[in-house]
Coordinates of C-alpha atoms and ligand atoms in Angstrom, one line a residue:
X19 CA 94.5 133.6 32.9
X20 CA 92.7 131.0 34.4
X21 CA 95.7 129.0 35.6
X22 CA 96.9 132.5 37.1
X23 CA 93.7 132.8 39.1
X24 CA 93.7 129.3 40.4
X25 CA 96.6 129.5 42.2
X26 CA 94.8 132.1 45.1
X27 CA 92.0 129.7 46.5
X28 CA 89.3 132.4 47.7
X29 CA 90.4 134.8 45.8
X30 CA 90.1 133.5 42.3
X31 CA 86.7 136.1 41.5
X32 CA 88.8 139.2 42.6
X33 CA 91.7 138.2 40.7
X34 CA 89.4 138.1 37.4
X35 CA 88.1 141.1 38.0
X36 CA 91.0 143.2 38.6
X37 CA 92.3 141.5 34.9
X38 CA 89.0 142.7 33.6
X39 CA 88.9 146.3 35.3
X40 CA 89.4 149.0 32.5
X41 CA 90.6 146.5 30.4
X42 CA 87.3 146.1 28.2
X43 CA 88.7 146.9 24.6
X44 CA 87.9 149.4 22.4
X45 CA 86.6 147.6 18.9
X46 CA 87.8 148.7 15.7
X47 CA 84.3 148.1 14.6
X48 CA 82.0 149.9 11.3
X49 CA 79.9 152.5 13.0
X50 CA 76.4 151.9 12.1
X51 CA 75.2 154.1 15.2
X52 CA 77.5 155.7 17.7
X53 CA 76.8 154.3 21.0
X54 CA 79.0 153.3 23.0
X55 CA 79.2 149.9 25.5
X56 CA 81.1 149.3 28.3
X57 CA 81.3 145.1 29.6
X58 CA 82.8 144.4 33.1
X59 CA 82.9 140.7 33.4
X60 CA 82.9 138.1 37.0
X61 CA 82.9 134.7 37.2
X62 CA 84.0 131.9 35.1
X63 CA 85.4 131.4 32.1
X64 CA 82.0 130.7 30.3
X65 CA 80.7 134.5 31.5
X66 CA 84.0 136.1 29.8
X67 CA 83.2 134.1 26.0
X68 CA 79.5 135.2 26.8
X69 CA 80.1 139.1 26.9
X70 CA 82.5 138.6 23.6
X71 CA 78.7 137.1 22.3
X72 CA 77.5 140.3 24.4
X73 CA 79.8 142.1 22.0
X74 CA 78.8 140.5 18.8
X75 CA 75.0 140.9 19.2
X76 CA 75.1 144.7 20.4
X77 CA 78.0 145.3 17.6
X78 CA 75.2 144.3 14.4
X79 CA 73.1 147.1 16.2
X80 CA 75.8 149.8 15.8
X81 CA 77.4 149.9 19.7
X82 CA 80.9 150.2 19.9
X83 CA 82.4 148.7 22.9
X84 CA 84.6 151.0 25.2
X85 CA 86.9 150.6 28.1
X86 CA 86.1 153.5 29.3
X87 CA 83.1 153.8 31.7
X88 CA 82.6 157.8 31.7
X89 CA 82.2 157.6 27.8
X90 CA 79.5 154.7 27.9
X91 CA 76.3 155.0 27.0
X92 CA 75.1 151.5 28.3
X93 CA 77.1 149.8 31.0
X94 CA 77.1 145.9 31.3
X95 CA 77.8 144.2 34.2
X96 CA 78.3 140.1 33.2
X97 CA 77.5 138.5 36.7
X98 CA 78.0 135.4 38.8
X99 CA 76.2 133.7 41.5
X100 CA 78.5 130.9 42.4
X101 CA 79.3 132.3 46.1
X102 CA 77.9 135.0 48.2
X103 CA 81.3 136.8 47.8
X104 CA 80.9 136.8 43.9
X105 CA 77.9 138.7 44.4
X106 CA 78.6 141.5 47.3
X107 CA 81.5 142.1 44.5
X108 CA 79.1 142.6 41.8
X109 CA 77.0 144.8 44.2
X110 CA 79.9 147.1 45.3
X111 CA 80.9 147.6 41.7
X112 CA 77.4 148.6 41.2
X113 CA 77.1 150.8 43.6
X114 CA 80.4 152.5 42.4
X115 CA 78.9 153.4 38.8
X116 CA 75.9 156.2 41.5
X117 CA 78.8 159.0 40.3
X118 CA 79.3 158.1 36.8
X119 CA 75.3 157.4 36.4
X120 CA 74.8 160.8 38.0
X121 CA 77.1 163.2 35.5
X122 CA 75.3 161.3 32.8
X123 CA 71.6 160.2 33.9
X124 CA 71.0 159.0 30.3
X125 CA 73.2 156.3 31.1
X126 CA 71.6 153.0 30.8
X127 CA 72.9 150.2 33.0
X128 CA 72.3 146.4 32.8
X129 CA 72.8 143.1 34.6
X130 CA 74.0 140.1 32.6
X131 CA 74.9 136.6 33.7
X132 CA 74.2 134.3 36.4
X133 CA 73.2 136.9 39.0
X134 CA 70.8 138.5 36.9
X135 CA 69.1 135.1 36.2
X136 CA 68.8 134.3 39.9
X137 CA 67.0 137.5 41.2
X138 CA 65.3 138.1 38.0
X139 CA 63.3 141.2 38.4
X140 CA 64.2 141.4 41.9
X141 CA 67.1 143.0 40.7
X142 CA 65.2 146.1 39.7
X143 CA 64.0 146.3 43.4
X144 CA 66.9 145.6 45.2
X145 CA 69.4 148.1 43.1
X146 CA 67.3 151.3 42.1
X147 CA 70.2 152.1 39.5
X148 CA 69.7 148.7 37.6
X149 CA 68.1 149.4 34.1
X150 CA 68.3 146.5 32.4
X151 CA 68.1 142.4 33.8
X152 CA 69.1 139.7 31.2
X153 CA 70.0 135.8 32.5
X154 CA 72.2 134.2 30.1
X155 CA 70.2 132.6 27.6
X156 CA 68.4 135.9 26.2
X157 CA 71.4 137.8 25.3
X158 CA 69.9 137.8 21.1
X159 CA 67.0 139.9 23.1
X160 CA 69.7 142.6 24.3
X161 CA 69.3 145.4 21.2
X162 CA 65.5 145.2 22.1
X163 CA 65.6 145.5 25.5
X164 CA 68.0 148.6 25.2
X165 CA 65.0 150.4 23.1
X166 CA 62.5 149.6 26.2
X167 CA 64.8 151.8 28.6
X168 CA 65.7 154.5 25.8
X169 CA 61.9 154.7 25.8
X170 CA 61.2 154.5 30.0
X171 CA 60.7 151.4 31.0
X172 CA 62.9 149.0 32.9
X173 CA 63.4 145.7 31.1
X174 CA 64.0 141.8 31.9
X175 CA 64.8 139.2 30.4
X176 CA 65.7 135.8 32.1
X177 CA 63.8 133.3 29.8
X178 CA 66.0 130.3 29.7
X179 CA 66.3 128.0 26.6
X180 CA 65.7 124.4 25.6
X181 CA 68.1 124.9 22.3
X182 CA 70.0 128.2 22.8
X183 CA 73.9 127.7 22.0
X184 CA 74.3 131.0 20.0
X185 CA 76.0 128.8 17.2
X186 CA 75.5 131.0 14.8
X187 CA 77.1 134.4 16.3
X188 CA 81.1 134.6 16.0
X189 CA 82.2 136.1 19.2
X190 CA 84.0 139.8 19.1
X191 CA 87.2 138.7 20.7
X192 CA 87.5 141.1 23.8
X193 CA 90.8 141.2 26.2
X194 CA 92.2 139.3 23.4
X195 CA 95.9 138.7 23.2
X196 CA 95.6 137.5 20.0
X197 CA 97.2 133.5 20.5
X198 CA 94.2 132.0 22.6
X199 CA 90.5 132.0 22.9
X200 CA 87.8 130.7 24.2
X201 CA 84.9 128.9 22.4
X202 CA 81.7 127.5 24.3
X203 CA 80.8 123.8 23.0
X204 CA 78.2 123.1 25.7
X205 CA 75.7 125.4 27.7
X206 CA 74.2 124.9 31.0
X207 CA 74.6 121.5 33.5
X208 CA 72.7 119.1 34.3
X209 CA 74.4 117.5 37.2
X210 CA 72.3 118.8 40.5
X211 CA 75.6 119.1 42.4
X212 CA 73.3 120.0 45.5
X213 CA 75.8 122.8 46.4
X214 CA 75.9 124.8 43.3
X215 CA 73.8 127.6 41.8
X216 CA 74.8 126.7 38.0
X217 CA 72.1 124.2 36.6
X218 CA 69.6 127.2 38.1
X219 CA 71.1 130.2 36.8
X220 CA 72.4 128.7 32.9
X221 CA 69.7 126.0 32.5
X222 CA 69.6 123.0 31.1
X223 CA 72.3 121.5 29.4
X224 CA 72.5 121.5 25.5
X225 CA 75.7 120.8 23.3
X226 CA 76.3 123.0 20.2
X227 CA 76.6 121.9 16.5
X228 CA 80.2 120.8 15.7
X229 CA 80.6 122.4 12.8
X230 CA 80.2 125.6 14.1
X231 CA 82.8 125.0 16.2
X232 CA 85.3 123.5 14.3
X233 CA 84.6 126.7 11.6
X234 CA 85.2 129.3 14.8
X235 CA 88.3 127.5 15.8
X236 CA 89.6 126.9 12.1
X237 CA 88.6 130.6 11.3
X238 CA 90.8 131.5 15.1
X239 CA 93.8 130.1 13.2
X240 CA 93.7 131.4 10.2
X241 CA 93.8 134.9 11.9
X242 CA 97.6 134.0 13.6
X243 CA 95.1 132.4 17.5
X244 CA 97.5 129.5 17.9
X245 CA 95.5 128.0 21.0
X246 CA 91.7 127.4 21.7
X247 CA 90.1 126.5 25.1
X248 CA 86.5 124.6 24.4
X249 CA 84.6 125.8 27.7
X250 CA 81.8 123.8 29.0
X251 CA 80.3 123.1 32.6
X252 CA 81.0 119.5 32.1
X253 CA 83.1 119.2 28.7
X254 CA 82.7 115.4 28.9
X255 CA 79.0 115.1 28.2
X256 CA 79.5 117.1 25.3
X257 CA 77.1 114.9 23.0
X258 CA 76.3 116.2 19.4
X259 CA 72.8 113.9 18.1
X260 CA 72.3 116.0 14.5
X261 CA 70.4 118.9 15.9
X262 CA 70.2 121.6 18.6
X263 CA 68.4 120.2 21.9
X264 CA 68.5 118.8 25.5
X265 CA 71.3 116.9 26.5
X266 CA 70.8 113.1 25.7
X267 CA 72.5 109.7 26.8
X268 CA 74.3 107.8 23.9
X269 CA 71.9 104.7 24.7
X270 CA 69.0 106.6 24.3
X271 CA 69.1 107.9 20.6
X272 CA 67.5 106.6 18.1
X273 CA 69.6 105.0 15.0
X274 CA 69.3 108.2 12.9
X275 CA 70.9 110.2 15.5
X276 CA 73.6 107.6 16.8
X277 CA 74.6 107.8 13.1
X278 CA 74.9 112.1 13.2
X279 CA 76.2 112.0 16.8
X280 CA 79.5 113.3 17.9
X281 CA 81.0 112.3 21.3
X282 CA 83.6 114.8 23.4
X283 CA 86.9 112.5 22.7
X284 CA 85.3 112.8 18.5
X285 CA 85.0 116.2 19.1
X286 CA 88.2 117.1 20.2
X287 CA 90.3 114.5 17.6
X288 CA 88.4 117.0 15.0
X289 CA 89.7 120.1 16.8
X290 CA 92.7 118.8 17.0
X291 CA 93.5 117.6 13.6
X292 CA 92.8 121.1 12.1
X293 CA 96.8 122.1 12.3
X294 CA 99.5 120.9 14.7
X295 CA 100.1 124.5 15.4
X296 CA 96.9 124.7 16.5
X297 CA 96.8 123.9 20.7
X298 CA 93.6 122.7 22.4
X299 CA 93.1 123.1 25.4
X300 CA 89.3 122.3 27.3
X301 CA 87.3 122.9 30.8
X302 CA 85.8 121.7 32.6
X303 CA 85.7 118.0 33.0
X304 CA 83.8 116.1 35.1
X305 CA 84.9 113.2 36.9
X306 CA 82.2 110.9 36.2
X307 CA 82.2 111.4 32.6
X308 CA 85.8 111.5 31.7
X309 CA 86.3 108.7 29.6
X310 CA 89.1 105.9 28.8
X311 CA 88.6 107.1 25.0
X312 CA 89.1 110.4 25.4
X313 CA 92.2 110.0 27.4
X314 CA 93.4 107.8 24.5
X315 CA 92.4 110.7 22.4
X316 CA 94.2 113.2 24.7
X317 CA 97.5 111.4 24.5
X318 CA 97.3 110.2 21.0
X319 CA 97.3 114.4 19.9
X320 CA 100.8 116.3 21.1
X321 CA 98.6 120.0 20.4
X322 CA 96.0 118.6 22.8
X323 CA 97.3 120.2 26.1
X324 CA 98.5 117.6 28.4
X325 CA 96.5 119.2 31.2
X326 CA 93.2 118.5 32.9
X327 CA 91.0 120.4 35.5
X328 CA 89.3 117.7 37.2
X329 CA 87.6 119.2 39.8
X330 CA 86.9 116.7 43.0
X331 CA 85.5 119.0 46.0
X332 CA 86.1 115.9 48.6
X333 CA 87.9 113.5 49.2
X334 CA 85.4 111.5 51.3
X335 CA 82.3 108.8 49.7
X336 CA 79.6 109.9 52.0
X337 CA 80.4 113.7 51.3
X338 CA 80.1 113.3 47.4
X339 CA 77.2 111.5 47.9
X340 CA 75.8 114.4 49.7
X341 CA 76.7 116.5 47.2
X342 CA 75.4 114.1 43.9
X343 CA 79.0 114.3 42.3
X344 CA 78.1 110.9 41.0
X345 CA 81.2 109.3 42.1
X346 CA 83.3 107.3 44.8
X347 CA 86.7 108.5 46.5
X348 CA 87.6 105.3 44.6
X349 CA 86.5 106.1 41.1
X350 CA 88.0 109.2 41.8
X351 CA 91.4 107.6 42.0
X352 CA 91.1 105.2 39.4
X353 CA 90.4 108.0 36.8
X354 CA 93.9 109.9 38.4
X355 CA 95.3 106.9 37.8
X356 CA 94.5 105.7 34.2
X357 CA 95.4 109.5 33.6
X358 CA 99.0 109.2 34.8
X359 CA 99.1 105.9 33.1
X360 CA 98.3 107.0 29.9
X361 CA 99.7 110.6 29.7
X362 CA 102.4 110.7 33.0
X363 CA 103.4 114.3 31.8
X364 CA 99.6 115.4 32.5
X365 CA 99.4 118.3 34.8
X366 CA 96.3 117.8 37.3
X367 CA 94.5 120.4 38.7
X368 CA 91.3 120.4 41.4
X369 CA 88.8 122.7 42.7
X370 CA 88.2 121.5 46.3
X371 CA 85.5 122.6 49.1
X372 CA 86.2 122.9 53.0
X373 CA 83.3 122.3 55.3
X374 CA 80.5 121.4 53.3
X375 CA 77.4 120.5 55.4
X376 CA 78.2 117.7 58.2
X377 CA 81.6 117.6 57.3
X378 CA 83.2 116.1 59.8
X379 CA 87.4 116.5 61.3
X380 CA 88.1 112.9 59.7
X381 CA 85.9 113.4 56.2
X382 CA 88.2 116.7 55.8
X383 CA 91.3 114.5 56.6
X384 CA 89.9 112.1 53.7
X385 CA 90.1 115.6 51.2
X386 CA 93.6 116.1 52.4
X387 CA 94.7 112.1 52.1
X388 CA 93.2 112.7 48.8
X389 CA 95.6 115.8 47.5
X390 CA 98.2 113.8 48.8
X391 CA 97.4 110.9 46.6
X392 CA 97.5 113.0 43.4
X393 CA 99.6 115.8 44.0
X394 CA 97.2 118.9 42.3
X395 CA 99.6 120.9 40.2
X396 CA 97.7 123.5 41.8
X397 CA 94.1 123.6 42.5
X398 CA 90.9 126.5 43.4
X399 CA 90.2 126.0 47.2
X400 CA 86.5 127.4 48.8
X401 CA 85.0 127.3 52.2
X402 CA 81.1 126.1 51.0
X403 CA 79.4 128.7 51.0
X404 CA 75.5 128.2 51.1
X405 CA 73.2 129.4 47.8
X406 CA 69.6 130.0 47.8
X407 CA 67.2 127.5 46.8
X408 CA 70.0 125.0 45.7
X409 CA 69.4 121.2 47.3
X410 CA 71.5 121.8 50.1
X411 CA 70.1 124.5 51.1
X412 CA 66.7 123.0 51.4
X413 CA 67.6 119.8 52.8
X414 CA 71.5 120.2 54.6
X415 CA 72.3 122.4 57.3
X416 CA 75.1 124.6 56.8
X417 CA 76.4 123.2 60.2
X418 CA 80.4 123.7 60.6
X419 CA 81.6 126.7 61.7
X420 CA 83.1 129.5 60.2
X421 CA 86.3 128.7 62.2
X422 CA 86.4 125.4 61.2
X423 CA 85.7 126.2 57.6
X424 CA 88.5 128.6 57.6
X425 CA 91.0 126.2 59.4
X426 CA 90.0 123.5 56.9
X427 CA 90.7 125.9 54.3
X428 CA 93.6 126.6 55.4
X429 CA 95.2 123.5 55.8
X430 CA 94.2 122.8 52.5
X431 CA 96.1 125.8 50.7
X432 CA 99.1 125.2 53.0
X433 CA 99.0 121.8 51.3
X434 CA 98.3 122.6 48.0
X435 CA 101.2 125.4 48.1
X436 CA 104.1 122.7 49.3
X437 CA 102.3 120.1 46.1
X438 CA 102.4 123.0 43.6
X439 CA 106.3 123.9 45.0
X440 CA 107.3 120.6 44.4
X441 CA 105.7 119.9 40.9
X442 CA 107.6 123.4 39.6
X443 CA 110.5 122.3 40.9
X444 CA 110.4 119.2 39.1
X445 CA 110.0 121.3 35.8
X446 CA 113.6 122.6 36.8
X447 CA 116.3 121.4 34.5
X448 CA 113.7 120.0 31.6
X449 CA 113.0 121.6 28.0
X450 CA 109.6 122.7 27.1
X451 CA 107.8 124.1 24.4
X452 CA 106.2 126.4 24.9
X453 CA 103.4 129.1 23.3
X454 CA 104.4 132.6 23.7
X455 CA 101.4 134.7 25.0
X456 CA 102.8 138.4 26.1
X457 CA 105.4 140.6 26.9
X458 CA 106.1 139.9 30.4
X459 CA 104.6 142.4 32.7
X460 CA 108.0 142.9 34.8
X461 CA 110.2 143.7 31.9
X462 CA 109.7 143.9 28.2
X463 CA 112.9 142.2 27.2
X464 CA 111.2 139.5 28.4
X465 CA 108.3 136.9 27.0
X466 CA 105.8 134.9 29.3
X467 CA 104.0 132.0 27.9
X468 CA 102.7 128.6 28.7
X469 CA 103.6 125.2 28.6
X470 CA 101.2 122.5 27.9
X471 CA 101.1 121.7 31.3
X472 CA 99.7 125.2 31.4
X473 CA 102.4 126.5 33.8
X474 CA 103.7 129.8 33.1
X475 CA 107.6 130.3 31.7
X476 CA 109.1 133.8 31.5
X477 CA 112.2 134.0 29.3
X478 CA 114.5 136.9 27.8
X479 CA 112.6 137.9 24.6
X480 CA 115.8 137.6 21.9
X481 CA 114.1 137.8 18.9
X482 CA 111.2 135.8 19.6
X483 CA 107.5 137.2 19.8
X484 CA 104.0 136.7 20.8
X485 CA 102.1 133.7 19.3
X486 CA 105.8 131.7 18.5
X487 CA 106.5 128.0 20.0
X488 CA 109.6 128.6 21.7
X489 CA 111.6 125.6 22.9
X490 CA 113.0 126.5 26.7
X491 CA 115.0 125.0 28.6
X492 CA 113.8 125.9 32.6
X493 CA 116.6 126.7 35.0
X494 CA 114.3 128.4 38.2
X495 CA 111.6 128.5 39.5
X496 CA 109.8 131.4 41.7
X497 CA 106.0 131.2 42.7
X498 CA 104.1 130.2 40.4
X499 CA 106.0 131.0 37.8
X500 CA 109.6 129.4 36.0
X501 CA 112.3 131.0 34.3
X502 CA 114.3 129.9 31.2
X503 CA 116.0 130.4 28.5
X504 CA 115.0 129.5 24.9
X505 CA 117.1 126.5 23.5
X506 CA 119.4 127.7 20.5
X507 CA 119.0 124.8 18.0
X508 CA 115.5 125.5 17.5
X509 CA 113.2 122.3 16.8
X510 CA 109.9 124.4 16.0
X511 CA 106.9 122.1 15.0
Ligands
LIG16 N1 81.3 122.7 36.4 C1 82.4 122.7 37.1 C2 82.6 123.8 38.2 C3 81.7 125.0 38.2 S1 81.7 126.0 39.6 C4 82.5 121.4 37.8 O1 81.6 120.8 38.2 O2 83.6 121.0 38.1 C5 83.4 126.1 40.1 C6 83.7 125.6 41.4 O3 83.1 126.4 42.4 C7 83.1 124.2 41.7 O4 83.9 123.2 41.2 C8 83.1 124.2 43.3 O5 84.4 123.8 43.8 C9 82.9 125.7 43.6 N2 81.6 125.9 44.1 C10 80.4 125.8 43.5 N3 79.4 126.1 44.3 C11 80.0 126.4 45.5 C12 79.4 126.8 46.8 N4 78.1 126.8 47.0 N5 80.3 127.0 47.8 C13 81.6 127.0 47.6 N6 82.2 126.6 46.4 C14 81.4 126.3 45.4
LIG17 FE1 77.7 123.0 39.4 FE2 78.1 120.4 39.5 FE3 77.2 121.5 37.2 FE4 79.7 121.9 38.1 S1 78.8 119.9 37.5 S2 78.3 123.4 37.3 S3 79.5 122.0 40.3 S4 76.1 121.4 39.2
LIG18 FE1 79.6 132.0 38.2 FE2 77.7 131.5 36.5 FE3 80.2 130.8 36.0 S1 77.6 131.3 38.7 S2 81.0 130.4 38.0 S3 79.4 132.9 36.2 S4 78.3 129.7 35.4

């Protein structure tokens, strides 16, 4: 889905949400009570694993989840702050639940998510209709703050946490197709990228015990999930040090805990080793932390998708300076490089921002000169746009003009669109295996899944079905998208 979403640059939010509209499943869950939830979820990828938490917690308490917003009793809205677009979405949808609210007034409605954990009570003030507020990190508090509204009172939560990973609470897989899921291994970021929102709205970073996610992915497989994507903010600095707690530097751990720790590249060997059927798949990785053992790690595993989101925003020194990425153009490079050196079959991916503050005509050249160098398989494009009470806004002046920024912008996609062209047609001709995920939505003789590169294939269905590695052999190539056919002699792993 996410691969899907990437390929429309401003876009990406809407896209999600339309995937989530009305979709929301209906759980095939023991009815303790007989209430009835309804989750709408925006944002990233770490938002849509937290309302399946959502889901979990609020299931124990006897609420059955619905996708139908009439029929709800509470209504959940899982939010994002990332750009001032995520959030007029989030409002409008809001607004649009005044006619269901008013045919049922009991309704109650809540805020989850980023969003929620920025305006904190303000919420309640700014949208009369908003019941509930609840950042991400108080979720276990949700069953308790639905009693406070069923008896009057309006109710926040936005208390962030020091150790919360929700280890212990298996996700109710919603939107599920049955082959892949999500599972969260780190929680908040650290980073200060002085553009972004995130470290303020999730908190400080904390990486969850290992165990409990190598049980939630080994449990995935034995019910038929044949692919798991560990989601992170920065999947690199995942550092386990024998208990739940701040992130912590390797060097800095005492002996006790260097012996209990578990690094990402560990991490992901022990993911990977739990069945060769089994694909991983992670995001997001951070330049600065993406490390020579890991890659080593990466290429030494064929079910650890040979595909990496390595997001660079510019492609100029003094610009990622500005922004505390922690890295050089340079470094940059060197990282793309050791990647095609040790995996040249990796499929790169960026997320890339046009006219942050002071950019100037030759810096954006640098961010073009940069895509050029690597040649993004495809990659999530934004003009900056400015967030309260992040660094830049306090110390940078949003200073290039809209028409520039959308020019920028532009030139980027236009880019981006003739790299992505080429690198499908370069799939042309070559076998892949690949995962089957669905029926395609255009026909339903036919199957859509992914290769590990994480591009889509659509092929005629014969008798193969969802959640089979199919071995195709690629013969077009439309969009985004290629079309095969699946190899007779079958050499299934
Ligand atoms: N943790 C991930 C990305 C999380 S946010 C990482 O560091 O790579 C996803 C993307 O949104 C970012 O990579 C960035 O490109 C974009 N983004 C974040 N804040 C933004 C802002 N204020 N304006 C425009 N784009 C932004
Ligand atoms: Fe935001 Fe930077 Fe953290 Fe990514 S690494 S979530 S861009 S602060
Ligand atoms: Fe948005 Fe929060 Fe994710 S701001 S991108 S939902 S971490």
């Amino acid at each position: 889905m996410l691969s899907e979403v990437g390929k429309d640059m401003e876009t990406g939010n809407k896209v999600i949400d339309e995937a989530i509209q009305g979709s929301a499943t209906t759980l095939d869950l023991k009815e303790v009570g007989n209430r009835k939830v309804y989750i709408e979820s925006y944002g990233c990828a770490m938002n849509f694993s937290d309302s399946e938490i959502v889901a979990s917690i609020l299931s124990k308490e006897g609420f059955n989840t619905t996708n139908n917003l009439e029929e709800a009793d509470v209504v959940f809205v899982n939010t994002c702050s990332i750009r001032e677009k995520a959030e007029q979405t989030v409002r409008q949808r809001l607004r649009s639940f005044q006619k269901a609210k008013k045919a049922k007034p009991e309704m109650v409605i809540g805020v989850l998510g980023c969003m929620a954990e920025r305006l904190k009570s303000k919420f309640l003030e700014e949208e009369r209709l908003v019941d509930i507020v609840v950042g991400p990190d108080a979720y276990r508090d949700l069953p308790n703050l639905v009693k406070q509204v069923d008896e009057g009172k309006k109710a926040v939560n936005v208390i962030l946490s020091k150790e919360e990973t929700y280890a212990d609470i298996s996700p109710v897989r919603l939107l599920s197709n049955g082959v892949s899921a999500f599972i969260s291994i780190t929680r908040g970021c650290d980073n200060m990228c002085t553009f972004c929102v995130v470290p303020f709205t999730r908190g400080r970073e904390r990486s969850r015990n290992p165990e409990t996610i190598l049980n939630e992915a080994r449990e995935l497989f034995g019910q038929g999930y044949r692919e798991v994507t560990l989601l992170g903010q920065n999947v690199d600095s995942y550092l386990w040090y024998g208990k739940e707690g701040l992130k912590k530097d390797y060097e800095t751990l005492s002996e006790e805990e260097k012996k209990q720790s578990m690094n990402f590249a560990q991490l992901m060997e022990q993911v990977a080793q739990i069945s060769p059927k089994l694909r991983v798949r992670f995001s997001t990785s951070h330049p600065k932390d993406i490390t020579d053992e890991f890659l080593d790690t990466m290429a030494k595993y064929d079910n650890i998708c040979k595909y990496i989101h390595l997001p660079f925003q510019s492609g100029n020194t003094r610009m990622l300076e500005k922004m505390n990425r922690g890295y050089t153009r340079e470094w940059y490079m060197g990282r793309i490089d050791k990647i095609k050196e040790v995996m040249p079959d990796c499929a790169i991916s960026a997320d890339i921002i046009a006219g942050f503050c002071s950019e100037t005509e030759e810096e954006h050249q640098d961010t073009l000169s940069l895509m050029e160098y690597v040649k993004y398989d495809f990659s999530y494009m934004f003009k900056y746009s400015e967030r309260p009470n992040t660094q830049a806004e306090k110390k940078y002046k949003d200073d290039v003009s809209e028409a520039d920024k959308s020019r920028r912008l532009a030139e980027i996609v236009a880019l981006q669109r003739d790299h992505s062209y080429e690198a499908n047609k370069a799939y042309v001709g070559r076998t892949y295996e690949v995962l089957v995920e669905k029926v395609s939505k255009k026909s339903d003789q036919e199957l859509a899944g992914r290769t590990s590169q994480n591009t889509v294939v659509v092929f005629p269905k014969e008798n193969y079905k969802v959640g089979d590695y199919v071995q195709v052999k690629v013969d077009n190539c439309t969009g985004g998208t290629l079309l095969g056919k699946a190899k007779e002699s079958q050499e299934s792993r």
